[in-house]
Coordinates of N, CA and C and ligand atoms in Angstrom, one line a residue:
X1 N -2.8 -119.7 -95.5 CA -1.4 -120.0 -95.5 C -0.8 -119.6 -94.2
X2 N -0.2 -120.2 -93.9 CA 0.9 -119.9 -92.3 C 1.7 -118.6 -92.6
X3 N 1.6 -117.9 -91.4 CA 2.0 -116.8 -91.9 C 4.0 -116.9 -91.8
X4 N 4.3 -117.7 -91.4 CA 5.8 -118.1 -92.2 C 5.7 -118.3 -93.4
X5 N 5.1 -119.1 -93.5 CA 5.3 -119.4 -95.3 C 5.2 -117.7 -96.0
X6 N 4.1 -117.3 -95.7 CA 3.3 -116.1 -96.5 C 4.4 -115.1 -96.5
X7 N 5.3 -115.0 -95.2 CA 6.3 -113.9 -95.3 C 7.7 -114.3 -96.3
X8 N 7.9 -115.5 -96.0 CA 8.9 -116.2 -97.0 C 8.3 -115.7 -98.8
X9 N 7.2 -116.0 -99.2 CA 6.5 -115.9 -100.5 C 6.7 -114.5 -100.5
X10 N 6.4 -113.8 -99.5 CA 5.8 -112.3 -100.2 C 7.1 -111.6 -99.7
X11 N 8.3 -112.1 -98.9 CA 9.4 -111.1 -98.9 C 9.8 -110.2 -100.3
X12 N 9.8 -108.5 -99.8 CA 10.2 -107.5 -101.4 C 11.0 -106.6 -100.8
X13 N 11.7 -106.5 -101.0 CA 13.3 -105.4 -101.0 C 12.1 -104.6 -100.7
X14 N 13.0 -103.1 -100.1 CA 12.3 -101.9 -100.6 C 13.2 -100.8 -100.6
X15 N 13.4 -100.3 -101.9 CA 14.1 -99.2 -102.3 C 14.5 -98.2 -101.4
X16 N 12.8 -97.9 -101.2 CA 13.0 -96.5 -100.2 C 12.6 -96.5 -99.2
X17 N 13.3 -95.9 -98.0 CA 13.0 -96.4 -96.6 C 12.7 -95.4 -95.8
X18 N 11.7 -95.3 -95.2 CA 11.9 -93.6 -94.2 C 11.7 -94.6 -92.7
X19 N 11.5 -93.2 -91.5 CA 11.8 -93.6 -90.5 C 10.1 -93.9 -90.0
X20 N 9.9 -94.7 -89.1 CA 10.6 -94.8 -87.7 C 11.3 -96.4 -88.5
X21 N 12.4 -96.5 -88.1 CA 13.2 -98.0 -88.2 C 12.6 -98.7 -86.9
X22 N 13.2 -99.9 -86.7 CA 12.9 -100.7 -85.3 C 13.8 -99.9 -83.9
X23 N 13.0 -100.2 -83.1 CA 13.7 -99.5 -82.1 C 13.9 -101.1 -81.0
X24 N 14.7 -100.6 -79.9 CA 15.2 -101.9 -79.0 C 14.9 -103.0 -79.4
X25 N 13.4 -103.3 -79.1 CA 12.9 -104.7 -78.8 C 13.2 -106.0 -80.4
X26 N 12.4 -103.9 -81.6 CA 12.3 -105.5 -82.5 C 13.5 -105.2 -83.2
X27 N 14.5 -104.4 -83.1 CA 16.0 -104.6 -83.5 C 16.8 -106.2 -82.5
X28 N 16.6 -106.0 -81.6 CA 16.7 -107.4 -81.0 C 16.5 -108.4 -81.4
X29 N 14.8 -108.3 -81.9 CA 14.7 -109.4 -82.6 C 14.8 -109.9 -84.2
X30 N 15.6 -109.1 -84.7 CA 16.1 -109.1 -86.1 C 17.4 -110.0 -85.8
X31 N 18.5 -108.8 -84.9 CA 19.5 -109.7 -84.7 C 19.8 -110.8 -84.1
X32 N 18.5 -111.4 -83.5 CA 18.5 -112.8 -83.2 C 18.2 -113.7 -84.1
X33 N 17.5 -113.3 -85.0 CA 17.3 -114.0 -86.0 C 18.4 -114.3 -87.1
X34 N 19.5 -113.4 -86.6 CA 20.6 -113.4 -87.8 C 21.6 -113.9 -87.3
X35 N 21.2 -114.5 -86.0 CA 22.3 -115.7 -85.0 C 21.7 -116.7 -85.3
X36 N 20.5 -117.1 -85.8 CA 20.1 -118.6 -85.8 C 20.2 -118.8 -87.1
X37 N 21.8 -117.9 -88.2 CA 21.8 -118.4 -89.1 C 22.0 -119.8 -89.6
X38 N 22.0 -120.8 -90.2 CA 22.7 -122.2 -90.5 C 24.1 -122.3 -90.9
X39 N 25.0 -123.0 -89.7 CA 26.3 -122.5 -89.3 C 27.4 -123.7 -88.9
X40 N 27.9 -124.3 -90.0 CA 28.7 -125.5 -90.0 C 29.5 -125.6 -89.1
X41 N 28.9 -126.5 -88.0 CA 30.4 -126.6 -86.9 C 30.2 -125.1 -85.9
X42 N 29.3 -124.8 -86.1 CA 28.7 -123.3 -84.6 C 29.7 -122.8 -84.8
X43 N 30.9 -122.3 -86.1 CA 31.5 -121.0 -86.2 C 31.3 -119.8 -85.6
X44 N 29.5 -119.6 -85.8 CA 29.2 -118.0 -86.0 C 30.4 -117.2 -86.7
X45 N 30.0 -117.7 -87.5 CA 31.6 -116.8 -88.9 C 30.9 -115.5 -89.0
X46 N 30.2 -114.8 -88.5 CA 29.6 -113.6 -88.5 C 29.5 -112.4 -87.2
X47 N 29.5 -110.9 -87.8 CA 29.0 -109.9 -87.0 C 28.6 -108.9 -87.2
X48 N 27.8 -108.4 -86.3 CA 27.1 -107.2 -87.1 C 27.1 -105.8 -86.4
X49 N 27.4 -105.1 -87.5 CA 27.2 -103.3 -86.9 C 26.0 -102.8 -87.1
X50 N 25.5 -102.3 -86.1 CA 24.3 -101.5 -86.4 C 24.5 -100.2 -86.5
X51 N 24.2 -99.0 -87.1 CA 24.4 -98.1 -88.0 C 23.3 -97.5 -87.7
X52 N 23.3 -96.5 -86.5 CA 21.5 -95.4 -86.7 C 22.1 -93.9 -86.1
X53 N 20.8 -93.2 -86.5 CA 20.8 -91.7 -86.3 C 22.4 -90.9 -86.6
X54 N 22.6 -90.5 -85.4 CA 24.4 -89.7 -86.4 C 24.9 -90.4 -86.9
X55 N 25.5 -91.8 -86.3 CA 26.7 -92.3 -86.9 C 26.3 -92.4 -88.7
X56 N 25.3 -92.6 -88.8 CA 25.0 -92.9 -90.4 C 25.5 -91.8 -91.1
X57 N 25.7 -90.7 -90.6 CA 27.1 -89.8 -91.4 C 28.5 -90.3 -91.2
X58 N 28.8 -91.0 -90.0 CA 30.3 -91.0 -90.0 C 30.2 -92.6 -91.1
X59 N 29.4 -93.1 -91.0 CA 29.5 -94.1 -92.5 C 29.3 -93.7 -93.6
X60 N 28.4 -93.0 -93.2 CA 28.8 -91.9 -95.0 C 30.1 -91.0 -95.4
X61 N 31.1 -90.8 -94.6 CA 31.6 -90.2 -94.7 C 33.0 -91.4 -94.9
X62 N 32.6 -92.0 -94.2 CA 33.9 -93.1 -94.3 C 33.8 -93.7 -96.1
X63 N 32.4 -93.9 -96.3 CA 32.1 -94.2 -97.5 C 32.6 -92.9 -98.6
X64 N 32.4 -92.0 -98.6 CA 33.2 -91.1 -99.4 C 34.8 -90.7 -99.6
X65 N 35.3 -90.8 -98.2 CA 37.0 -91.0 -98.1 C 37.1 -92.3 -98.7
X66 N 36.8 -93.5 -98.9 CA 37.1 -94.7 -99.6 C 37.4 -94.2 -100.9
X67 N 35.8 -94.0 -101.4 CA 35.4 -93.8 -102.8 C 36.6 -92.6 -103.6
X68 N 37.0 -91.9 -103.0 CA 38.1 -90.8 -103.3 C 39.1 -91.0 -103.7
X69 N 39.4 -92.2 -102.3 CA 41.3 -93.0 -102.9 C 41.0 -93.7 -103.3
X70 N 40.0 -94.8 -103.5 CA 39.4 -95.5 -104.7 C 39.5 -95.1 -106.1
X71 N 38.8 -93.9 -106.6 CA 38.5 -93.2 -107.5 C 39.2 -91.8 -107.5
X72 N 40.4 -91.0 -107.5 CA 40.3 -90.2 -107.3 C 40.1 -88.8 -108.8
X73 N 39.2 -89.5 -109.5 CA 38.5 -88.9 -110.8 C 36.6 -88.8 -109.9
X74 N 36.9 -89.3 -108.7 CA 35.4 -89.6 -107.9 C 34.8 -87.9 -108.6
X75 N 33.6 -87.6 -109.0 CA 33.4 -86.0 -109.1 C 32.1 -86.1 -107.7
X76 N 32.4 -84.8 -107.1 CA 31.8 -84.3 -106.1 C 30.3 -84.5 -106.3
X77 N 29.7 -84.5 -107.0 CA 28.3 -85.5 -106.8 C 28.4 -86.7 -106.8
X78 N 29.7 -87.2 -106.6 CA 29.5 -89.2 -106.7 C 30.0 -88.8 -105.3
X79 N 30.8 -88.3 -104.8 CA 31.3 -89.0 -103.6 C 30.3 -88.0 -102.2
X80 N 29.0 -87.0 -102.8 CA 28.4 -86.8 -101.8 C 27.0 -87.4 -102.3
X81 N 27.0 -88.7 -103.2 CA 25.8 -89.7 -103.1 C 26.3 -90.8 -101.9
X82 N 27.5 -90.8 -102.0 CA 28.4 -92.0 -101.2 C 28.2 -91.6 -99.4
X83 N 28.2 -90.1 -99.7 CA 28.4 -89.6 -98.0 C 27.1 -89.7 -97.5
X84 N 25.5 -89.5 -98.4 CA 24.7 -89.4 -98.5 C 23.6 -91.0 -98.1
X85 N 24.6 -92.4 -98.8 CA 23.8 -93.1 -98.8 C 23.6 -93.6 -97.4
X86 N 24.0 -93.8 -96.5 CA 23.6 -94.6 -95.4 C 22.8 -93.6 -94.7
X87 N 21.8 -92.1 -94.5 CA 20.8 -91.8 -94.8 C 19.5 -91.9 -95.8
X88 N 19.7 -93.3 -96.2 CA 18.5 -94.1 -97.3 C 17.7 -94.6 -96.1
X89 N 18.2 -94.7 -95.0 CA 17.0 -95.9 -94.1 C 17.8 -95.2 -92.2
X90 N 16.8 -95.5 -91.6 CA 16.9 -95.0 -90.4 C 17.7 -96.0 -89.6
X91 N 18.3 -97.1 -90.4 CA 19.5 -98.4 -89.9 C 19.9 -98.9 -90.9
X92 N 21.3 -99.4 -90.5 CA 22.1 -99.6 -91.3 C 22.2 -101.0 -90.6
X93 N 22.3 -102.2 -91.1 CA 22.8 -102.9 -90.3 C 24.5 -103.8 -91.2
X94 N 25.9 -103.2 -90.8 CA 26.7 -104.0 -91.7 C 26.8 -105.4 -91.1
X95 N 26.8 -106.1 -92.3 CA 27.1 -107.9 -92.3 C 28.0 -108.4 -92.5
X96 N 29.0 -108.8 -91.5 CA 30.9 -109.3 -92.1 C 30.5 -110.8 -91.5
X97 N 30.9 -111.1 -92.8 CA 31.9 -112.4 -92.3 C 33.0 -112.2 -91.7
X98 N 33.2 -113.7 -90.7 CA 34.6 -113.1 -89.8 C 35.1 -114.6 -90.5
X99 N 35.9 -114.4 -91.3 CA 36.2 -116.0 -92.1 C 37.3 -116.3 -90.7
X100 N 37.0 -118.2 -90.6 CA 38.0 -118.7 -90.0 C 38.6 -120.2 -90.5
X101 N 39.8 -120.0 -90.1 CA 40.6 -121.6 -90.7 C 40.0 -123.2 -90.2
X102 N 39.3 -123.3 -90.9 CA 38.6 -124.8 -89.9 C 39.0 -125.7 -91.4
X103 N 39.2 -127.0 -90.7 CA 39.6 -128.2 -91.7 C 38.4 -128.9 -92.6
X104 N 36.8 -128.3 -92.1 CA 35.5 -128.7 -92.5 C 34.9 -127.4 -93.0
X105 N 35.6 -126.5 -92.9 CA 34.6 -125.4 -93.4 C 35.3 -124.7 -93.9
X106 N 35.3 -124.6 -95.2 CA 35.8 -123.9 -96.2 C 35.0 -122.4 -95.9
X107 N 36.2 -121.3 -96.4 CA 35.7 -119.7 -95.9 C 34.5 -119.7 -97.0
X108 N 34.1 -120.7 -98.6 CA 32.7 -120.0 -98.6 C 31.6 -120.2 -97.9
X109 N 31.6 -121.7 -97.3 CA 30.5 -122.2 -96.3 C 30.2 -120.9 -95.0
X110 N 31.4 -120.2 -94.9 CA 31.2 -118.7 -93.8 C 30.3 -117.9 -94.3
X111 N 30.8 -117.4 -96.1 CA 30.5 -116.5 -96.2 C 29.3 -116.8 -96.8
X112 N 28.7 -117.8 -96.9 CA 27.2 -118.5 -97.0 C 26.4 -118.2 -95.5
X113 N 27.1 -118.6 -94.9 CA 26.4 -118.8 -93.5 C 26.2 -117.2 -92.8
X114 N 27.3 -116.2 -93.6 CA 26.5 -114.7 -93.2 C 25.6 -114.4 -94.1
X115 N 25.8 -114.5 -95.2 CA 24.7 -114.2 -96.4 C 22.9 -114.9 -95.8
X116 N 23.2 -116.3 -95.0 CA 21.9 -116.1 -94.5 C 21.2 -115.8 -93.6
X117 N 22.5 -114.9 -92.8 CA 22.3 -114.4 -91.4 C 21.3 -112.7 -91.8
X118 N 22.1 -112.4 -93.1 CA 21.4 -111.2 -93.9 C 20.3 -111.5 -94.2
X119 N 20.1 -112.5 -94.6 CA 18.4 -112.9 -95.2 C 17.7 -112.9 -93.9
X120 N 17.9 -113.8 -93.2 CA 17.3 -114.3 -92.0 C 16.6 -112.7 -90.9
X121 N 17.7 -112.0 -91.2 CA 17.9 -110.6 -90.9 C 16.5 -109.5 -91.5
X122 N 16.2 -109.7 -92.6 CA 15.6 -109.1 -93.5 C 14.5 -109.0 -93.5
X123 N 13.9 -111.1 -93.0 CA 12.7 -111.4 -92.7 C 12.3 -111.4 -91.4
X124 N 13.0 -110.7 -90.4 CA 12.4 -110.9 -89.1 C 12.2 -109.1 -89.2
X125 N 12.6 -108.3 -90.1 CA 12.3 -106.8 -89.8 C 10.7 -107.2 -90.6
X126 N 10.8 -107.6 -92.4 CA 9.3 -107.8 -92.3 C 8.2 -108.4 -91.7
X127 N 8.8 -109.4 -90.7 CA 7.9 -110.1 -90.1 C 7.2 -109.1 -89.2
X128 N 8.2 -108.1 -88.4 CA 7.5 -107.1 -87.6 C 7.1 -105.7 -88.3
X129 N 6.9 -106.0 -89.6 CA 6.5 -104.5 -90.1 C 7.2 -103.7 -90.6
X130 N 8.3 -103.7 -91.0 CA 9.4 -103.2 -91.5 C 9.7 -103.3 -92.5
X131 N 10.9 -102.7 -93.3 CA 11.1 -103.4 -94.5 C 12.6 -103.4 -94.7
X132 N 13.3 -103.8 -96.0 CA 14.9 -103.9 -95.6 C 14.8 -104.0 -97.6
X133 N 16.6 -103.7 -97.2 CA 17.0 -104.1 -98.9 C 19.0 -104.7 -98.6
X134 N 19.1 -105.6 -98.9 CA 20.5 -105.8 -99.0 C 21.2 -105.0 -99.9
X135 N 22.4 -103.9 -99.8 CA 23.1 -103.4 -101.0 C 24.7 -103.4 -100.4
X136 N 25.4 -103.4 -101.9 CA 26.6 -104.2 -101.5 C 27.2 -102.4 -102.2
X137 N 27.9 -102.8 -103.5 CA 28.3 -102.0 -103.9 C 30.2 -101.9 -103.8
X138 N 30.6 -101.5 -104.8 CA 31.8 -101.4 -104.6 C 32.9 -101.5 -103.3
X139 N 32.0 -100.3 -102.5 CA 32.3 -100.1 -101.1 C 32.2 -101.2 -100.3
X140 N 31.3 -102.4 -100.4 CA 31.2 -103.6 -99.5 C 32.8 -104.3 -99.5
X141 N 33.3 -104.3 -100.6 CA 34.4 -104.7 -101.4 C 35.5 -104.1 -101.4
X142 N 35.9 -103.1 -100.5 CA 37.0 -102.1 -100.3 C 37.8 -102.4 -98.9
X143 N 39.2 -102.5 -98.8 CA 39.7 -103.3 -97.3 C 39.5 -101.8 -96.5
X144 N 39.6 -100.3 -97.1 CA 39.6 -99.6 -96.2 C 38.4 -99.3 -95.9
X145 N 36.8 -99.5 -96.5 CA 35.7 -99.3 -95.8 C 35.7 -100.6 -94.6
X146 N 36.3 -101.7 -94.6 CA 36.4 -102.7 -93.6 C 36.9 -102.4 -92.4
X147 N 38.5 -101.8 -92.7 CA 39.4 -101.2 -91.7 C 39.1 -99.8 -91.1
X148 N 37.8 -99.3 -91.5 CA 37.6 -98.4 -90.8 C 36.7 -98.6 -90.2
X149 N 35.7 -99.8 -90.5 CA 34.5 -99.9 -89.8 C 35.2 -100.9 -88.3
X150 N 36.5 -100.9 -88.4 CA 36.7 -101.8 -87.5 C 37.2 -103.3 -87.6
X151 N 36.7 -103.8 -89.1 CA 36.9 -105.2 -89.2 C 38.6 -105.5 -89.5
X152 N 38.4 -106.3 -89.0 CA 39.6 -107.8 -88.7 C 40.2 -108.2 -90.4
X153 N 41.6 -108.4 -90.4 CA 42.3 -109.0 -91.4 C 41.1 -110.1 -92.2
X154 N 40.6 -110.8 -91.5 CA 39.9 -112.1 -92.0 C 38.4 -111.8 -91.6
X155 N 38.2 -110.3 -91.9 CA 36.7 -110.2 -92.0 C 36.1 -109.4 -93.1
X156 N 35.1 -110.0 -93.4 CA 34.6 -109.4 -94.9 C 33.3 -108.5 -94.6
X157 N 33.0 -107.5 -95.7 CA 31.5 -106.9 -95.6 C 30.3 -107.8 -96.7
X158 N 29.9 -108.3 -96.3 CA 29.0 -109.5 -96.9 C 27.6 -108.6 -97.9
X159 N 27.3 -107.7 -96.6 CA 26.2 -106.7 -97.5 C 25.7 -105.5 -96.1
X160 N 25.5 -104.2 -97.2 CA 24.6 -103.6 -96.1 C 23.2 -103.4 -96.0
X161 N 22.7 -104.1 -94.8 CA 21.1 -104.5 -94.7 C 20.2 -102.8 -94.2
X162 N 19.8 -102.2 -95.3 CA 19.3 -101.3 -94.9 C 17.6 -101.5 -94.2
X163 N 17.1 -100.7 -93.1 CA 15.9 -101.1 -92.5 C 15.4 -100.1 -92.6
X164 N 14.0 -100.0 -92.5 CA 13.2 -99.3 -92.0 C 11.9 -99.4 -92.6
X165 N 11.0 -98.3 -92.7 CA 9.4 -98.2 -93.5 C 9.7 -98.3 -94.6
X166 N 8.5 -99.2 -95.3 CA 8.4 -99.1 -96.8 C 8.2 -97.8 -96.9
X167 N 8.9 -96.9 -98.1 CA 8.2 -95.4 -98.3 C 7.9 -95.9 -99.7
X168 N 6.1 -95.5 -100.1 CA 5.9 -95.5 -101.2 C 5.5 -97.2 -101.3
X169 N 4.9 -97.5 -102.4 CA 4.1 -99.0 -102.6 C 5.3 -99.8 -103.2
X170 N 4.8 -101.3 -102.2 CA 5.6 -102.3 -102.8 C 6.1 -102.3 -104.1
X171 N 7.3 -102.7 -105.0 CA 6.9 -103.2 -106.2 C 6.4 -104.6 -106.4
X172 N 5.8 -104.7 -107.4 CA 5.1 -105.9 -108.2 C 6.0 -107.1 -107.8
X173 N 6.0 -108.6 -107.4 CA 6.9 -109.3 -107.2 C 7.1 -110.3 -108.4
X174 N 8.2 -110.2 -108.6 CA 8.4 -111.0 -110.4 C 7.6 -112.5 -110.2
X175 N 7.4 -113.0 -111.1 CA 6.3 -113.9 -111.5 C 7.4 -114.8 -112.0
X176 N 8.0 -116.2 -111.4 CA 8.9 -116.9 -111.6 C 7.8 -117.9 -111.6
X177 N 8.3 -119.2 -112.5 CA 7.5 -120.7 -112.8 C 8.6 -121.8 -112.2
X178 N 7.7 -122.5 -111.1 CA 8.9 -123.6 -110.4 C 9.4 -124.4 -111.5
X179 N 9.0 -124.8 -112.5 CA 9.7 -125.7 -113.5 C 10.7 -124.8 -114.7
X180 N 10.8 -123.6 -114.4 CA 11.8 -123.2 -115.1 C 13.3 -123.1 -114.4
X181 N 13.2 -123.6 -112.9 CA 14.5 -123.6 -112.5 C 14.2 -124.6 -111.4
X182 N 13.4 -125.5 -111.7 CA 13.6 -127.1 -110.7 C 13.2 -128.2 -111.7
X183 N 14.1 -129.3 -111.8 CA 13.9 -130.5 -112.4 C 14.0 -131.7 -111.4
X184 N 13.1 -132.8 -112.0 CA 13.5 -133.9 -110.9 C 14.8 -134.6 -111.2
X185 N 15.5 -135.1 -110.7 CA 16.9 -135.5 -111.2 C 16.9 -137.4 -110.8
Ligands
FMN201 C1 24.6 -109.9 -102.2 C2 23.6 -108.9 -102.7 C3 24.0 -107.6 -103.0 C4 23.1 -106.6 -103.5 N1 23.5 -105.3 -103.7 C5 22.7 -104.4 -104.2 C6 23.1 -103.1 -104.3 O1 24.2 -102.7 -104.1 N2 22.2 -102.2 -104.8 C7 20.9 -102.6 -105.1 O2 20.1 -101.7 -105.5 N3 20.5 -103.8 -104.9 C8 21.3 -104.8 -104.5 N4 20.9 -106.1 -104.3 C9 19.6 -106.5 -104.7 C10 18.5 -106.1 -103.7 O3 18.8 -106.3 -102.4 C11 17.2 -106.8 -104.0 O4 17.3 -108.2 -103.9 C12 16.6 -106.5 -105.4 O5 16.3 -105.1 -105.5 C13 15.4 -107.3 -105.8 O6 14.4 -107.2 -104.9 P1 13.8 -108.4 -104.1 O7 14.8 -108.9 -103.2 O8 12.5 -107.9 -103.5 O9 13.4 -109.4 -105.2 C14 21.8 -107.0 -103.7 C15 21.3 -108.3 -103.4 C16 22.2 -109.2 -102.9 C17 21.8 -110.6 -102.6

């Protein structure tokens, strides 16, 4: 089987991530791969933060000030899992859509077109060895985790692509049947 195909087939999230993540070259080539998303009208409705070594506390920490005035019933083991999580993987990479007003491109076609800048993203770390999990989470969904990361009135957090080593064995990959969700029409 071509080994495109085979990585497409056998792409698997992975839970748990330890280090070493990608360094220069094949982070490079992740986020090039998450420019050649498919992109109605070359928007690039998309941008990305990459998230390693310290800062992954000051996102943890932005993520717990959210979760606070979010929640402020938050109890101190929720909001130091929150400060805690973007030390799950040795990169963080956030995914915003940067929605814009076009007369052909409705803002979900954007936020399609980052969602497959995230995929596209996911498989160029396993293609080089790596592994990744998209997680969203309340916090993807909060304007002050956005406005602190920096993002724009008209930018969204789409998902955060965490990278690095598989730690611990793949799981099983579910066992789907093409005729239970393809018909000929
Ligand atoms: C938009 C989006 C958001 C997700 N958010 C989370 C999340 O917050 N936490 C989580 O554990 N999994 C989340 N997932 C699911 C995982 O990324 C992953 O797809 C799932 O664990 C199944 O594994 P698989 O991709 O190998 O089939 C999300 C997936 C998508 C597409």
């Amino acid at each position: 089987m071509p080994d495109a195909l085979e990585l497409l087939l056998k792409r698997n999230s992975a839970p748990k991530l330890t280090a070493p993540g990608p360094e220069a070259e094949a982070l490079a080539m992740i986020l090039a791969a998450g420019l050649r998303a498919p992109d109605h009208a070359w928007l690039t409705p998309w941008r990305f933060l990459t998230v390693k070594g310290e800062r992954r506390n000051a996102l943890g920490e932005v993520l717990a000030q959210a979760l606070a005035e979010r929640d402020p019933t938050a109890t101190p083991a929720a909001l130091d899992k929150a400060r805690q999580a973007p030390l799950r993987a040795p990169l963080v990479i956030v995914v915003m859509a940067v929605i814009q007003e076009h007369p052909k491109v409705p803002p979900v076609e954007q936020r399609l077109s980052a969602g497959c800048a995230a995929q596209a993203m996911m498989l160029a770390a396993e293609a080089q060895g790596y592994a990744a999990i998209w997680r969203t989470g309340d916090a993807a969904f909060d304007r002050r985790v956005v406005d602190a990361l920096g993002g724009a009135e008209n930018e969204e957090i789409v998902g955060f692509i965490y990278v690095g080593t598989r730690a611990g064995p793949s799981k099983p990959l579910p066992a789907r049947e093409i005729e239970d969700y393809v018909s000929d029409w």
